Short mmCIF file of C-alpha atoms in Angstrom, two decimals:
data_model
loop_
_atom_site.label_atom_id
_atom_site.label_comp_id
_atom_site.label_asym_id
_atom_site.label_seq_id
_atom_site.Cartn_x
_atom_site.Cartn_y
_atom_site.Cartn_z
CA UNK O 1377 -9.96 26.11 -13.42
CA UNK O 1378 -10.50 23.44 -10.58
CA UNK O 1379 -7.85 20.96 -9.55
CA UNK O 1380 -8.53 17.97 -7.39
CA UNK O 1381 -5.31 16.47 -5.98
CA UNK O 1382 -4.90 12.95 -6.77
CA UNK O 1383 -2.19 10.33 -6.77
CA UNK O 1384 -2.14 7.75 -9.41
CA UNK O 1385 0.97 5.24 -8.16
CA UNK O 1386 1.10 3.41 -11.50
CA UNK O 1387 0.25 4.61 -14.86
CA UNK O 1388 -2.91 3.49 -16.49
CA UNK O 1389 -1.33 1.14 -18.70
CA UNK O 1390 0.57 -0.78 -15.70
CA UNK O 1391 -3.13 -0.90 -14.08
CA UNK O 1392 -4.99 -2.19 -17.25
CA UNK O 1393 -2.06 -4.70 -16.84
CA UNK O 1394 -2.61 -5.97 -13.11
CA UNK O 1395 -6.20 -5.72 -14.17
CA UNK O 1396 -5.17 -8.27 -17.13
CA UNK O 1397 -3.69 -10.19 -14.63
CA UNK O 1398 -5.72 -10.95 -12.25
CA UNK O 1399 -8.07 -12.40 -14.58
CA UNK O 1400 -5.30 -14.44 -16.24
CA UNK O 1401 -5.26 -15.98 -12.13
CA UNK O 1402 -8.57 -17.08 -12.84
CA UNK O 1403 -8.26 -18.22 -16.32
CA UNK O 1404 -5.22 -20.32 -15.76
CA UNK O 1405 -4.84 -21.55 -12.00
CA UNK O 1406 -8.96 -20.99 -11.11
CA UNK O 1407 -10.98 -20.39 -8.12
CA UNK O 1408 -11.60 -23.77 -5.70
CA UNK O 1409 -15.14 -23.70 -5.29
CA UNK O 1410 -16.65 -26.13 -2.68
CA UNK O 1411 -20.43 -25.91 -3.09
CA UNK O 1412 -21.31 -27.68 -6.50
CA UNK O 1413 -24.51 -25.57 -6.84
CA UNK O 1414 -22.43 -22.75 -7.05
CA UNK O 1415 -19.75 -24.26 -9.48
CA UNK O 1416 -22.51 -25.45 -11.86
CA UNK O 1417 -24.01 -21.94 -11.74
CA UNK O 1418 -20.41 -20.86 -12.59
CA UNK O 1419 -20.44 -23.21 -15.85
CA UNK O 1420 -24.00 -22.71 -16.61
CA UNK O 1421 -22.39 -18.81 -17.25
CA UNK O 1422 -19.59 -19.90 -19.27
CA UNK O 1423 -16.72 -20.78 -16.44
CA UNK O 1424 -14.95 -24.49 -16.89
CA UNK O 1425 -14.49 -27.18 -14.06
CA UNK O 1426 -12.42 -29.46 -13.22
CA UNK O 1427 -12.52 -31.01 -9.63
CA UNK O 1428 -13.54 -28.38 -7.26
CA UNK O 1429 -11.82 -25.55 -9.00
CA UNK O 1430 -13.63 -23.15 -11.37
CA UNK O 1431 -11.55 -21.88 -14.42
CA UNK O 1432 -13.40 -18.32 -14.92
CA UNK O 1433 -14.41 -16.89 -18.40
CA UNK O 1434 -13.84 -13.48 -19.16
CA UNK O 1435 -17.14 -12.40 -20.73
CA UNK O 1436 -18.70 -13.06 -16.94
CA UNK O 1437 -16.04 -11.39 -15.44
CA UNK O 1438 -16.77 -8.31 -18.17
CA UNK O 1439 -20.63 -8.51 -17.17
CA UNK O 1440 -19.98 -8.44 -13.76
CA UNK O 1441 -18.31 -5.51 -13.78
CA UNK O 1442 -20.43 -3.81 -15.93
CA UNK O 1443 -23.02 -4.11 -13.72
CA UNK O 1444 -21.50 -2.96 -10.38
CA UNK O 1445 -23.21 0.63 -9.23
CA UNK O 1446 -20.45 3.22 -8.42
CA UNK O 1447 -22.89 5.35 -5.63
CA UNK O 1448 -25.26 3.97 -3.17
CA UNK O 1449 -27.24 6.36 -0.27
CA UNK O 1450 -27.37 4.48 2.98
CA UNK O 1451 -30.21 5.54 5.52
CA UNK O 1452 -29.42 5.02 9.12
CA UNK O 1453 -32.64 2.97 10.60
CA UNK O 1454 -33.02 4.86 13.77
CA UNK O 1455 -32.42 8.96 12.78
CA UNK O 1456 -33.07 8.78 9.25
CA UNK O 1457 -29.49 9.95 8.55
CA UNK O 1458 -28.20 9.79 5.01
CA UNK O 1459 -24.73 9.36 3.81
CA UNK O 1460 -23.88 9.20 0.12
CA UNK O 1461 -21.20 6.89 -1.07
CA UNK O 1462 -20.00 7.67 -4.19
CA UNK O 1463 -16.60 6.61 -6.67
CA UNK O 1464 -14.63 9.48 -6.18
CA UNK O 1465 -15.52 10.67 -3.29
CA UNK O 1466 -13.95 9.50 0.22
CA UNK O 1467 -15.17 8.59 3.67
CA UNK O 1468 -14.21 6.39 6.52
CA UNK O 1469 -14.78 3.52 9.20
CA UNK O 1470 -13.81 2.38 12.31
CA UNK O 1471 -12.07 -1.26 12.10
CA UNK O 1472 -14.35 -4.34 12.89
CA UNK O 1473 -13.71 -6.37 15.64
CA UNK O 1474 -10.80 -5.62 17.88
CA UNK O 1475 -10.09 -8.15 20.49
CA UNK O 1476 -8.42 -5.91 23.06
CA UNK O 1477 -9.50 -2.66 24.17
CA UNK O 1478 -7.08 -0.20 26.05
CA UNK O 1479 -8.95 0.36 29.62
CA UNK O 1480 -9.53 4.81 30.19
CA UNK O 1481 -8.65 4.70 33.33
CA UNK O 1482 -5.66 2.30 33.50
CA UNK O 1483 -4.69 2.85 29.56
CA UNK O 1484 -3.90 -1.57 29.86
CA UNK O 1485 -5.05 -3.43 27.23
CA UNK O 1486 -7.97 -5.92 28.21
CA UNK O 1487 -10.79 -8.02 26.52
CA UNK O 1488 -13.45 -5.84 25.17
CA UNK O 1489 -16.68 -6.37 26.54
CA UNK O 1490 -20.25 -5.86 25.09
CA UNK O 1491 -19.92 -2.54 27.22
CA UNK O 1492 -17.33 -1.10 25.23
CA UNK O 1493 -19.18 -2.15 22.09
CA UNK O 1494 -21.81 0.44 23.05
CA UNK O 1495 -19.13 3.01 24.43
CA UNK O 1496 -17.53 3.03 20.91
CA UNK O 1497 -20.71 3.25 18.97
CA UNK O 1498 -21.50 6.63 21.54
CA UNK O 1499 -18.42 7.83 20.57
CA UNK O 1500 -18.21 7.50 17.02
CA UNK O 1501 -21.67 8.57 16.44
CA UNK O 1502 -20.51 12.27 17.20
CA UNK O 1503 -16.94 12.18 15.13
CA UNK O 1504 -17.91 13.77 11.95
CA UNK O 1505 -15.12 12.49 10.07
CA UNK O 1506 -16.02 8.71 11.07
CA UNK O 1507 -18.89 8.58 8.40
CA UNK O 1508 -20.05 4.61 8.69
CA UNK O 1509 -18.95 3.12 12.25
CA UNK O 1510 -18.31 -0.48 12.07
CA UNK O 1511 -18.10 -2.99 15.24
CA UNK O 1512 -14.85 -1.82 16.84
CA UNK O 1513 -14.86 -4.35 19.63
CA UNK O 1514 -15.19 -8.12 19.67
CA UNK O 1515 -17.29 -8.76 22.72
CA UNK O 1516 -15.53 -11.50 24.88
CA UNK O 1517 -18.64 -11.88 27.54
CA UNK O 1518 -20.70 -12.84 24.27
CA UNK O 1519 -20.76 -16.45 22.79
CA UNK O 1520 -18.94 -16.72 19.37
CA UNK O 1521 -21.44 -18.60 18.40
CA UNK O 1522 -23.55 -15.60 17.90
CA UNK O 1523 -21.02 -12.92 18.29
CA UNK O 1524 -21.44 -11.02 14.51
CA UNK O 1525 -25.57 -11.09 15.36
CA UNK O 1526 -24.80 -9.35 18.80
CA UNK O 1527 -22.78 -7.13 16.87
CA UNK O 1528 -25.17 -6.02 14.75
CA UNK O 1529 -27.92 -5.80 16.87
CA UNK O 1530 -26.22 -3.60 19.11
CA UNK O 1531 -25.38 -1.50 16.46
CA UNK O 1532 -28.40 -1.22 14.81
CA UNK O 1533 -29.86 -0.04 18.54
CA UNK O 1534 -27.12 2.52 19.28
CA UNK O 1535 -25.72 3.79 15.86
CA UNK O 1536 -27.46 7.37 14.76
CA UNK O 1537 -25.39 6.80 11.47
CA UNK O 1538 -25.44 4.02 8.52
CA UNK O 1539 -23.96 0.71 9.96
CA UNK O 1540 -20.94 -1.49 8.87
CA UNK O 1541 -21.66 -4.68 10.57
CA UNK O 1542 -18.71 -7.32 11.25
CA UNK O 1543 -17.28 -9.45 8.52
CA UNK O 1544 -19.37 -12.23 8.68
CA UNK O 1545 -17.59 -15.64 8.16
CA UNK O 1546 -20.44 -18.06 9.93
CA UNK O 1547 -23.77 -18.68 7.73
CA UNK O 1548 -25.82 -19.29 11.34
CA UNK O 1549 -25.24 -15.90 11.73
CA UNK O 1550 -25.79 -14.18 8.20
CA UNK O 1551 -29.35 -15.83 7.93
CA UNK O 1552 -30.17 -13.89 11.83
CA UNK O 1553 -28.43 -10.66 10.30
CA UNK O 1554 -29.97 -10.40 7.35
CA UNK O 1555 -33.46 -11.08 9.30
CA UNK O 1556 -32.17 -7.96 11.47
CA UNK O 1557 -31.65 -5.81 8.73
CA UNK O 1558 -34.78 -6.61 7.03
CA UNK O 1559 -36.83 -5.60 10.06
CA UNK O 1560 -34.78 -2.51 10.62
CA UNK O 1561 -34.98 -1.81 6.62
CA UNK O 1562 -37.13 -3.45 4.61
CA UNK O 1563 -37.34 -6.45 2.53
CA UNK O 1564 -35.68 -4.98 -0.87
CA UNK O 1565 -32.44 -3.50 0.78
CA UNK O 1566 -30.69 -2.95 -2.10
CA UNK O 1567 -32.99 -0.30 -3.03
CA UNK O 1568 -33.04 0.72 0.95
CA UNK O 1569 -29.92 -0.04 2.19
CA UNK O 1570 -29.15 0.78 6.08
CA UNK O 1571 -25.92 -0.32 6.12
CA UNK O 1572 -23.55 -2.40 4.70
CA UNK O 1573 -21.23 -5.87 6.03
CA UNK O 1574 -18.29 -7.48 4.41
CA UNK O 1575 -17.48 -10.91 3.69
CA UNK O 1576 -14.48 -12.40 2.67
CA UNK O 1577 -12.98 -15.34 0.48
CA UNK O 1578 -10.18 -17.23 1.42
CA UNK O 1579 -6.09 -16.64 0.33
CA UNK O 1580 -5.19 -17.90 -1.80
CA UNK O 1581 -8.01 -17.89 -4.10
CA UNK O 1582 -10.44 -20.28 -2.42
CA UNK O 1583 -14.45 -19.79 -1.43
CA UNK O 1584 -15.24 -22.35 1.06
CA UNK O 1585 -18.72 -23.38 1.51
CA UNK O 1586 -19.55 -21.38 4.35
CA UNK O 1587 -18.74 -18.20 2.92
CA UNK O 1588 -20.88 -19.33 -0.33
CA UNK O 1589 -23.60 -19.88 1.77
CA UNK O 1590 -23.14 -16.61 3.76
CA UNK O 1591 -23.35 -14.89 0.39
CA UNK O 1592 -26.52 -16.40 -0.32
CA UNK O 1593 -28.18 -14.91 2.87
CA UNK O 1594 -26.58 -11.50 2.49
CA UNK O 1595 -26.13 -10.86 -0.98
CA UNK O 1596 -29.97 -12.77 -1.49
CA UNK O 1597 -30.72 -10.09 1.10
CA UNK O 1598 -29.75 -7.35 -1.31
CA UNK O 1599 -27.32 -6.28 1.41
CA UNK O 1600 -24.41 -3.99 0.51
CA UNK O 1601 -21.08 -6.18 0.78
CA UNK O 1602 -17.57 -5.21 0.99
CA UNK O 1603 -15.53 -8.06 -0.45
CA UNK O 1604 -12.72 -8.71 2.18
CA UNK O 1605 -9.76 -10.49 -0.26
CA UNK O 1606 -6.95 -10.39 2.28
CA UNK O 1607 -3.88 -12.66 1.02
CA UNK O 1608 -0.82 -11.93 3.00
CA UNK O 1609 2.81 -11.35 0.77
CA UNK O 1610 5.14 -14.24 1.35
CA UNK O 1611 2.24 -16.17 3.47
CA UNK O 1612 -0.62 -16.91 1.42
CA UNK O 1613 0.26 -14.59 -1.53
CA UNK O 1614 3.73 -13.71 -3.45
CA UNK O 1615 5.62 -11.65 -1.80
CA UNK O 1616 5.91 -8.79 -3.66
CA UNK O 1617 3.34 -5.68 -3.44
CA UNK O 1618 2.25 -6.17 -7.38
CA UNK O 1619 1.87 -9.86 -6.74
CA UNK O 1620 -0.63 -9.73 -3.80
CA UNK O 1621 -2.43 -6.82 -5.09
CA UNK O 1622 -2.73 -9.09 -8.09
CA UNK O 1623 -4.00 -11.80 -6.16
CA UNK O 1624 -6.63 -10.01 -4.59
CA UNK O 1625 -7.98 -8.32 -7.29
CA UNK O 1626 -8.45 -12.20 -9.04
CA UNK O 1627 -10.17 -13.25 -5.30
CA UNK O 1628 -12.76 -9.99 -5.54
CA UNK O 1629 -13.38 -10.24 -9.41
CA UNK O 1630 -14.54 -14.09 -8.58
CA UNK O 1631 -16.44 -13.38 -4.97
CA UNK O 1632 -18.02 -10.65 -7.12
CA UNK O 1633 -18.85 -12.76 -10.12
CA UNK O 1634 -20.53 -15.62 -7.69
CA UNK O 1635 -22.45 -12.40 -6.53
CA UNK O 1636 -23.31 -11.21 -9.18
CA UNK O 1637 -24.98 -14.19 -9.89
CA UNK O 1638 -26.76 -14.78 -6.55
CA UNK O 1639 -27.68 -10.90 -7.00
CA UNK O 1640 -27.15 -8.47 -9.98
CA UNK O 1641 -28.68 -6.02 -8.10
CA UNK O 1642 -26.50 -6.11 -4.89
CA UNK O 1643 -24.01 -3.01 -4.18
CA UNK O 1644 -20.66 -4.25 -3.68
CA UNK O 1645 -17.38 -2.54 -2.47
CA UNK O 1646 -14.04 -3.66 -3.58
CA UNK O 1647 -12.59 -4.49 0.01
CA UNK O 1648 -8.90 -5.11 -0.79
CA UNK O 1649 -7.51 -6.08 2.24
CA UNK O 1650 -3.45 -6.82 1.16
CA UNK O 1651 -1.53 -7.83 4.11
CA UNK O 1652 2.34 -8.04 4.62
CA UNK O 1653 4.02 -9.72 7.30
CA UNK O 1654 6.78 -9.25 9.64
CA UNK O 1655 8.89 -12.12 7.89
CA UNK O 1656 11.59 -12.98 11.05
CA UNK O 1657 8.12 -14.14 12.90
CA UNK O 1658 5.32 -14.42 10.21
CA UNK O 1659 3.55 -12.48 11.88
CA UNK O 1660 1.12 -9.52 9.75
CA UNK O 1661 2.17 -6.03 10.61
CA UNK O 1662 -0.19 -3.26 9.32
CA UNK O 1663 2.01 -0.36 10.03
CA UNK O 1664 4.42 -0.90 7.12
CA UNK O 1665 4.12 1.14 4.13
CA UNK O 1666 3.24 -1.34 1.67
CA UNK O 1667 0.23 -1.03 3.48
CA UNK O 1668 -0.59 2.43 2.32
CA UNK O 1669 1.16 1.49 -1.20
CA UNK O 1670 -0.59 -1.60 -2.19
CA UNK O 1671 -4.30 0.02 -0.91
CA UNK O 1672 -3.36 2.60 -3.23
CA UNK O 1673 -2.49 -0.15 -6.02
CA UNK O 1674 -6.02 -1.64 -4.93
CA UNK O 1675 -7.99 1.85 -5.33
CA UNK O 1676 -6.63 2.29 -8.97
CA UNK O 1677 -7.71 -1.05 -9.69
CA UNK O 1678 -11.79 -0.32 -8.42
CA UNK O 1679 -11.32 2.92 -9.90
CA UNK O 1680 -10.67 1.38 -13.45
CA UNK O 1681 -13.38 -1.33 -12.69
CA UNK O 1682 -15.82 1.05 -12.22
CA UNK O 1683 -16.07 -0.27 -8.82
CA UNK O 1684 -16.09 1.81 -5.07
CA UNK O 1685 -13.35 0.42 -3.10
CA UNK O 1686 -12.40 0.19 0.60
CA UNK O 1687 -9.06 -0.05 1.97
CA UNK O 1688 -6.69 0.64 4.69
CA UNK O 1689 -6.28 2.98 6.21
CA UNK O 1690 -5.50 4.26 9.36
CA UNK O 1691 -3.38 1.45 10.59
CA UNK O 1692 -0.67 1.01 12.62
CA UNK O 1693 1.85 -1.68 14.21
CA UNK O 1694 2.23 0.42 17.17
CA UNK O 1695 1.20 -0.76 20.52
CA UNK O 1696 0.59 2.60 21.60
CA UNK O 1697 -1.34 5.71 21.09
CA UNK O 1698 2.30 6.85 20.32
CA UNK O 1699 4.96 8.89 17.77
CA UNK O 1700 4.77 5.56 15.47
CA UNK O 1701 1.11 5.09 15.52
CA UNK O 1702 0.94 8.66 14.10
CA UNK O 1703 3.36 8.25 10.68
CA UNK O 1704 2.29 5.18 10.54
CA UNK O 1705 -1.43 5.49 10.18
CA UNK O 1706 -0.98 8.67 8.69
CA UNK O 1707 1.23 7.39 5.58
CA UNK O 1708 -1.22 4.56 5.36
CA UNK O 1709 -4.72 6.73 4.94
CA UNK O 1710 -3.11 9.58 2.89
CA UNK O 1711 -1.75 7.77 0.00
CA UNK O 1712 -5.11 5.46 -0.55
CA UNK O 1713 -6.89 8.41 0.67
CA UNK O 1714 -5.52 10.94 -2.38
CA UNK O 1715 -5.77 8.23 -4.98
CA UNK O 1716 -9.44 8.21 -4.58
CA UNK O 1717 -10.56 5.63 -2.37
CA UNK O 1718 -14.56 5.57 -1.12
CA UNK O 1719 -13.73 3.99 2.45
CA UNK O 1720 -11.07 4.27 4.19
CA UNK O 1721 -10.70 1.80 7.59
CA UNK O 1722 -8.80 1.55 10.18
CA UNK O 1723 -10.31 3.82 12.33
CA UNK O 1724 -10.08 3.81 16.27
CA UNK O 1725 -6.94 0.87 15.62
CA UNK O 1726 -3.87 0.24 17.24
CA UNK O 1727 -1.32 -2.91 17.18
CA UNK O 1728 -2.26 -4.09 13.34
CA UNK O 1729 -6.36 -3.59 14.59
CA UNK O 1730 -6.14 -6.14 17.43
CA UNK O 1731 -6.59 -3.23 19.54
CA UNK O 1732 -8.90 -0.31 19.94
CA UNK O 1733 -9.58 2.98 22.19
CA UNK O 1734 -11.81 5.65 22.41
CA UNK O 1735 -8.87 8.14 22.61
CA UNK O 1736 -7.41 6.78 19.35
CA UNK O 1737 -11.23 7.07 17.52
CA UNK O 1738 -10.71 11.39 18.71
CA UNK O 1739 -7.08 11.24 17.41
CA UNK O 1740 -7.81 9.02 14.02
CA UNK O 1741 -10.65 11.45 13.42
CA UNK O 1742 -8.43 14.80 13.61
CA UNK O 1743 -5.78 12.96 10.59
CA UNK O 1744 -8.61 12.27 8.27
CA UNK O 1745 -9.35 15.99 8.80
CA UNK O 1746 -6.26 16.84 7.25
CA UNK O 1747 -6.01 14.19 4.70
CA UNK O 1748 -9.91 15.79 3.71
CA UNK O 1749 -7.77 19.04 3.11
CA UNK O 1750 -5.53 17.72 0.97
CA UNK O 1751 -7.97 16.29 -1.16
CA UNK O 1752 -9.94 19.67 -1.10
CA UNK O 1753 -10.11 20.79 -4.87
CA UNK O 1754 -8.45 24.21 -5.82
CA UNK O 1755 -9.85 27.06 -7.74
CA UNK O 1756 -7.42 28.75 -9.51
CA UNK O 1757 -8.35 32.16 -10.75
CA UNK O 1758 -7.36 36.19 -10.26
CA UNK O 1759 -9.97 35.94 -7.29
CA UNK O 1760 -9.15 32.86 -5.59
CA UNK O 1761 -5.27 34.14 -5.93
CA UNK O 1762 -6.19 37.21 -4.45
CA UNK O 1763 -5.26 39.90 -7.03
CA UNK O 1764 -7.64 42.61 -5.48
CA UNK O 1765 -6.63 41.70 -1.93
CA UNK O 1766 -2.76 42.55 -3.59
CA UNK O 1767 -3.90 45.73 -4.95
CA UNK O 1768 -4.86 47.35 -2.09
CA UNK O 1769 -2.05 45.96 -0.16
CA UNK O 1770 0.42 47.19 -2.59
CA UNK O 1771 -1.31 50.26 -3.79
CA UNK O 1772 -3.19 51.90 -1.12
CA UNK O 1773 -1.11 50.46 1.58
CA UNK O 1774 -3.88 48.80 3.47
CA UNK O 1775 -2.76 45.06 4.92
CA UNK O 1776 -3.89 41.82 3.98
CA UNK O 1777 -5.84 41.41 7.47
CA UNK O 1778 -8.31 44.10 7.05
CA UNK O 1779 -9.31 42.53 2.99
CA UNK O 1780 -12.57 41.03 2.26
CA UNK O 1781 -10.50 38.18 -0.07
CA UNK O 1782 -8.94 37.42 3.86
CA UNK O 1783 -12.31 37.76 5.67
CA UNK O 1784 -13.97 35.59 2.89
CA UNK O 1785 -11.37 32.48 3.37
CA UNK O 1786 -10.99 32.90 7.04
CA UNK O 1787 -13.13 29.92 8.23
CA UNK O 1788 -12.47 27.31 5.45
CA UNK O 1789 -8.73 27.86 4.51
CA UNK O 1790 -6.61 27.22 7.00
CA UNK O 1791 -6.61 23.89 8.53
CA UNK O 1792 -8.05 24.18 12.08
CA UNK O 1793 -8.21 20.97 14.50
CA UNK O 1794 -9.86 19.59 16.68
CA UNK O 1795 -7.90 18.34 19.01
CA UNK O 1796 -4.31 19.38 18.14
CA UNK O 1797 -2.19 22.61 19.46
CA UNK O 1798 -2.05 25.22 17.04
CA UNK O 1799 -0.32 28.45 18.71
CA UNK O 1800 2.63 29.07 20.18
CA UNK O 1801 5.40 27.78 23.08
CA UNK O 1802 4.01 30.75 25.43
CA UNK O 1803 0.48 29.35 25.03
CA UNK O 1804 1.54 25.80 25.10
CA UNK O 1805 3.14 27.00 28.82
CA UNK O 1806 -0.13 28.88 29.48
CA UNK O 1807 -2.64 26.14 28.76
CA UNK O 1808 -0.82 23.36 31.34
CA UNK O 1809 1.34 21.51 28.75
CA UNK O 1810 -1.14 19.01 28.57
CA UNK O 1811 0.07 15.96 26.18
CA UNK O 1812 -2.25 15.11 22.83
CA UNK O 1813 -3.35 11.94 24.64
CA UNK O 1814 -4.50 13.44 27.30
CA UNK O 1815 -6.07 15.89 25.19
CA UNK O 1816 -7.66 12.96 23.36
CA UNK O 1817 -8.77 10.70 25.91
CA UNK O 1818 -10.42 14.14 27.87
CA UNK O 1819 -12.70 14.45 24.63
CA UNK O 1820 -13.63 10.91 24.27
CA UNK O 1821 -15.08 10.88 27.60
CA UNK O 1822 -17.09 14.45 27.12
CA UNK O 1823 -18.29 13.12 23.56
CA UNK O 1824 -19.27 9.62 25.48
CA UNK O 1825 -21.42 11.09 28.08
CA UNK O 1826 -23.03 14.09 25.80
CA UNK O 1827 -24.31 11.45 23.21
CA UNK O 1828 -27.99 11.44 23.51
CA UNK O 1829 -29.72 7.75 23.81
CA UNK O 1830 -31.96 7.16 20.43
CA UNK O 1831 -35.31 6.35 21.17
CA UNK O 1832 -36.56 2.60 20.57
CA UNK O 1833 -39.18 1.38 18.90
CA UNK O 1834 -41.13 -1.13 21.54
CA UNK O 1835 -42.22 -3.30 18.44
CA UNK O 1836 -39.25 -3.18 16.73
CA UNK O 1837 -36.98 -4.01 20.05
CA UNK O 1838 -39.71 -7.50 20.48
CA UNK O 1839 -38.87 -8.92 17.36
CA UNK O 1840 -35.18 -8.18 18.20
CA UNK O 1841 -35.52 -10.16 21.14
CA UNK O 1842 -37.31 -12.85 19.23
CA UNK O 1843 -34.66 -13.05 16.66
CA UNK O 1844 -31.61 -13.21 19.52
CA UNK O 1845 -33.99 -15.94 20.73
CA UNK O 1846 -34.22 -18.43 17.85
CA UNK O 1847 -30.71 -17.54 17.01
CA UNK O 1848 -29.78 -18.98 20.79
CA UNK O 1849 -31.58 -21.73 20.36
CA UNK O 1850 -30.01 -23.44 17.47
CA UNK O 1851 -26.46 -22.05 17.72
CA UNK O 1852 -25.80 -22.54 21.45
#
């Protein structure tokens, strides 16, 4: 028999409850809506207004989710690469948009610069456990204005894999980005997707007009969309774990509804984003375990909408590349991780993801490894368990090294990293004690300069320009 390790951190009743409850949100208190179009498409499919709030009906809530698609294969535009997303199944991404970056040669935190945009995207395209790299690093020598099309751009030009652009929360910018993706893809992306972005609605349970009218250029698009809900406990959500997971779950089931109607063939990803906040200072704190618990929460919630979700994650409070950032991120990624979540973020984070580094992308990449080998499914059966291996042990006094059963599992069963030590104090002496961040920062540099540069396509790179160009105009 096969056994796939999974944790499920309420029972399925309790989640058909939150599930219940998040739509009684939207029944009883509503969704303020700002764009009347939109609210009199809402009541065209059965919602109820009054003012600018939208009172949500539970058949469109039902259809929506019955039409959400629980795989999608994105192709990266410049290699061809594929990667399957699938409920069920887990993979990661770096975190989007990090102010600070820690400097490699001073290890200070500065501004990141377009610079280390492309240094990341190097990086991360040669971490196979990093399977969709997002934009790490907010680029301070770029104009807000048009900072999410820069991002993307750059991606599109440097990324060998699948691309999670920025959350976009400016329209100017979603109607340039969805032109980029349509000349890197083609004009029905849903059935082509080459990456994905997210978007979010506002806590608590709000969708101004300019993320409306985002959606309409990216989900129009056909663009796959994580949907960003990120209430913070105590801030702009109860503070309790149940009641901000709750929350949530009513802001995604309406963003997805609105969608669904823009759209009903768009791919969307149930993008919990629950926050919790230091509350002496207010201020949000990723690094606490109610990080890891209410992502969990949020996966068994997508699960039982049929929906693939994406969660933190490999995040930390920590400041450092330190003791703390490692038990925190690593509490925070396992327990979403082994209750099934698609995408796991966080990736390449420090100091609740207003910081980045290269070395952290090597070290976040070695604890998925191990958090993909505790999801690994066992086969349990007389040859798995190694009865003829025990045989000849026991019976013809032969040892356990010299087996086939031994020979056959060598490669695959024990854990083996990357980047960590794995021998002995003697060794540890022998090989110069070096420290893990040292270790870590070594192989970001050698994976940084060995990344090959992906060839451009001349025609492809004018219209680029041509787009940063009418983009410039109007928003600077």
């Amino acid at each position: 028999m096969n056994y796939i390790p999974r944790l499920n951190y309420v029972s399925k009743e309790d989640i058909a409850k939150l599930h219940e409850y998040g739509i009684e949100l939207l029944k009883r208190f509503g969704m303020r809506v700002e764009d009347p179009e939109i609210r009199k498409m809402l009541c065209e499919n059965g919602c109820t207004e009054k003012g600018d709030r939208v009172y949500f009906c539970e058949d469109l809530i039902n259809r929506t989710l019955q039409a959400q698609k629980n795989k999608v294969t994105m192709t990266a535009a410049s290699t061809g690469m594929k990667k399957e997303f699938e409920l069920g199944k887990t993979f990661t991404h770096s975190t989007g948009g990090a102010p600070w970056i820690a400097d490699m040669k001073t290890g200070k935190r500065r501004n990141g610069e377009l610079k280390d945009l492309v240094d990341t995207i190097h990086v991360m395209n040669q971490l196979p456990n990093l399977d969709i790299p997002c934009a790490l690093v907010y680029p301070s020598d770029v104009p807000s204005a048009i900072t999410q099309l820069k991002q993307t751009a750059t991606m599109f030009e440097h990324s060998s894999k699948p691309i999670y652009g920025p959350g976009i929360s400016l329209a100017s910018n979603a109607k340039y980005i969805a032109e980029l993706f349509k000349l890197y893809g083609n004009d029905d992306l849903a059935a082509n997707p080459i990456g994905m972005v997210g978007i979010s609605p506002e806590s608590p349970l709000f969708l101004p007009k300019e993320i409306t009218d985002t959606m309409r250029h990216i989900v129009g698009a056909g663009i796959p969309v994580s949907i960003l809900a990120a209430p913070m406990g105590g801030l702009t959500s109860p503070l309790s774990i149940a009641g901000t997971v709750a929350q949530a779950h009513a802001e995604i089931l309406a963003f997805a509804s609105v969608a669904h109607l823009l759209n009903p063939n768009c791919v969307m990803f149930y993008g919990s984003r629950t926050f919790f906040a230091n509350m002496k200072n207010t201020q949000s704190i990723l690094g606490l375990p109610e990080t890891g618990i209410s992502s969990a929460l949020a996966v068994q919630l997508a699960t039982y909408c049929g929906m693939m979700s994406d969660v933190y994650g490999l995040s930390c409070t920590s400041c450092a590349m330190d003791e703390q950032a490692g038990y925190e991120k690593m509490i925070n990624a396992l327990l979403p991780g082994i209750s099934g979540a698609t995408l796991i973020t966080g990736f390449g984070s420090t100091a609740s993801v207003m910081c980045c580094s290269l070395s952290q992308l090597v070290l976040d990449n070695e604890m998925i490894g191990m958090i993909r080998k505790a999801q690994r499914p066992f086969t349990i059966n007389e040859e798995e368990l190694g009865f003829e291996a025990i045989d000849y042990v026991v019976n013809e006094h032969e040892t356990f090294m010299e087996q086939e059963h031994t020979i056959d599992h060598l490669r695959d069963e024990i854990f083996a990293p990357s980047i960590g030590f794995d021998s002995v104090w003697a060794d540890w002496i022998r090989t110069g004690e070096v420290p893990l961040n040292q270790r870590a920062e070594e192989r970001a540099l050698s994976l940084l300069e060995s990344d090959p540069v992906i060839p451009q396509n001349p025609e492809i790179t004018k219209e680029v320009e041509k787009i940063l160009a009418a983009a410039e105009k109007e928003l600077l």
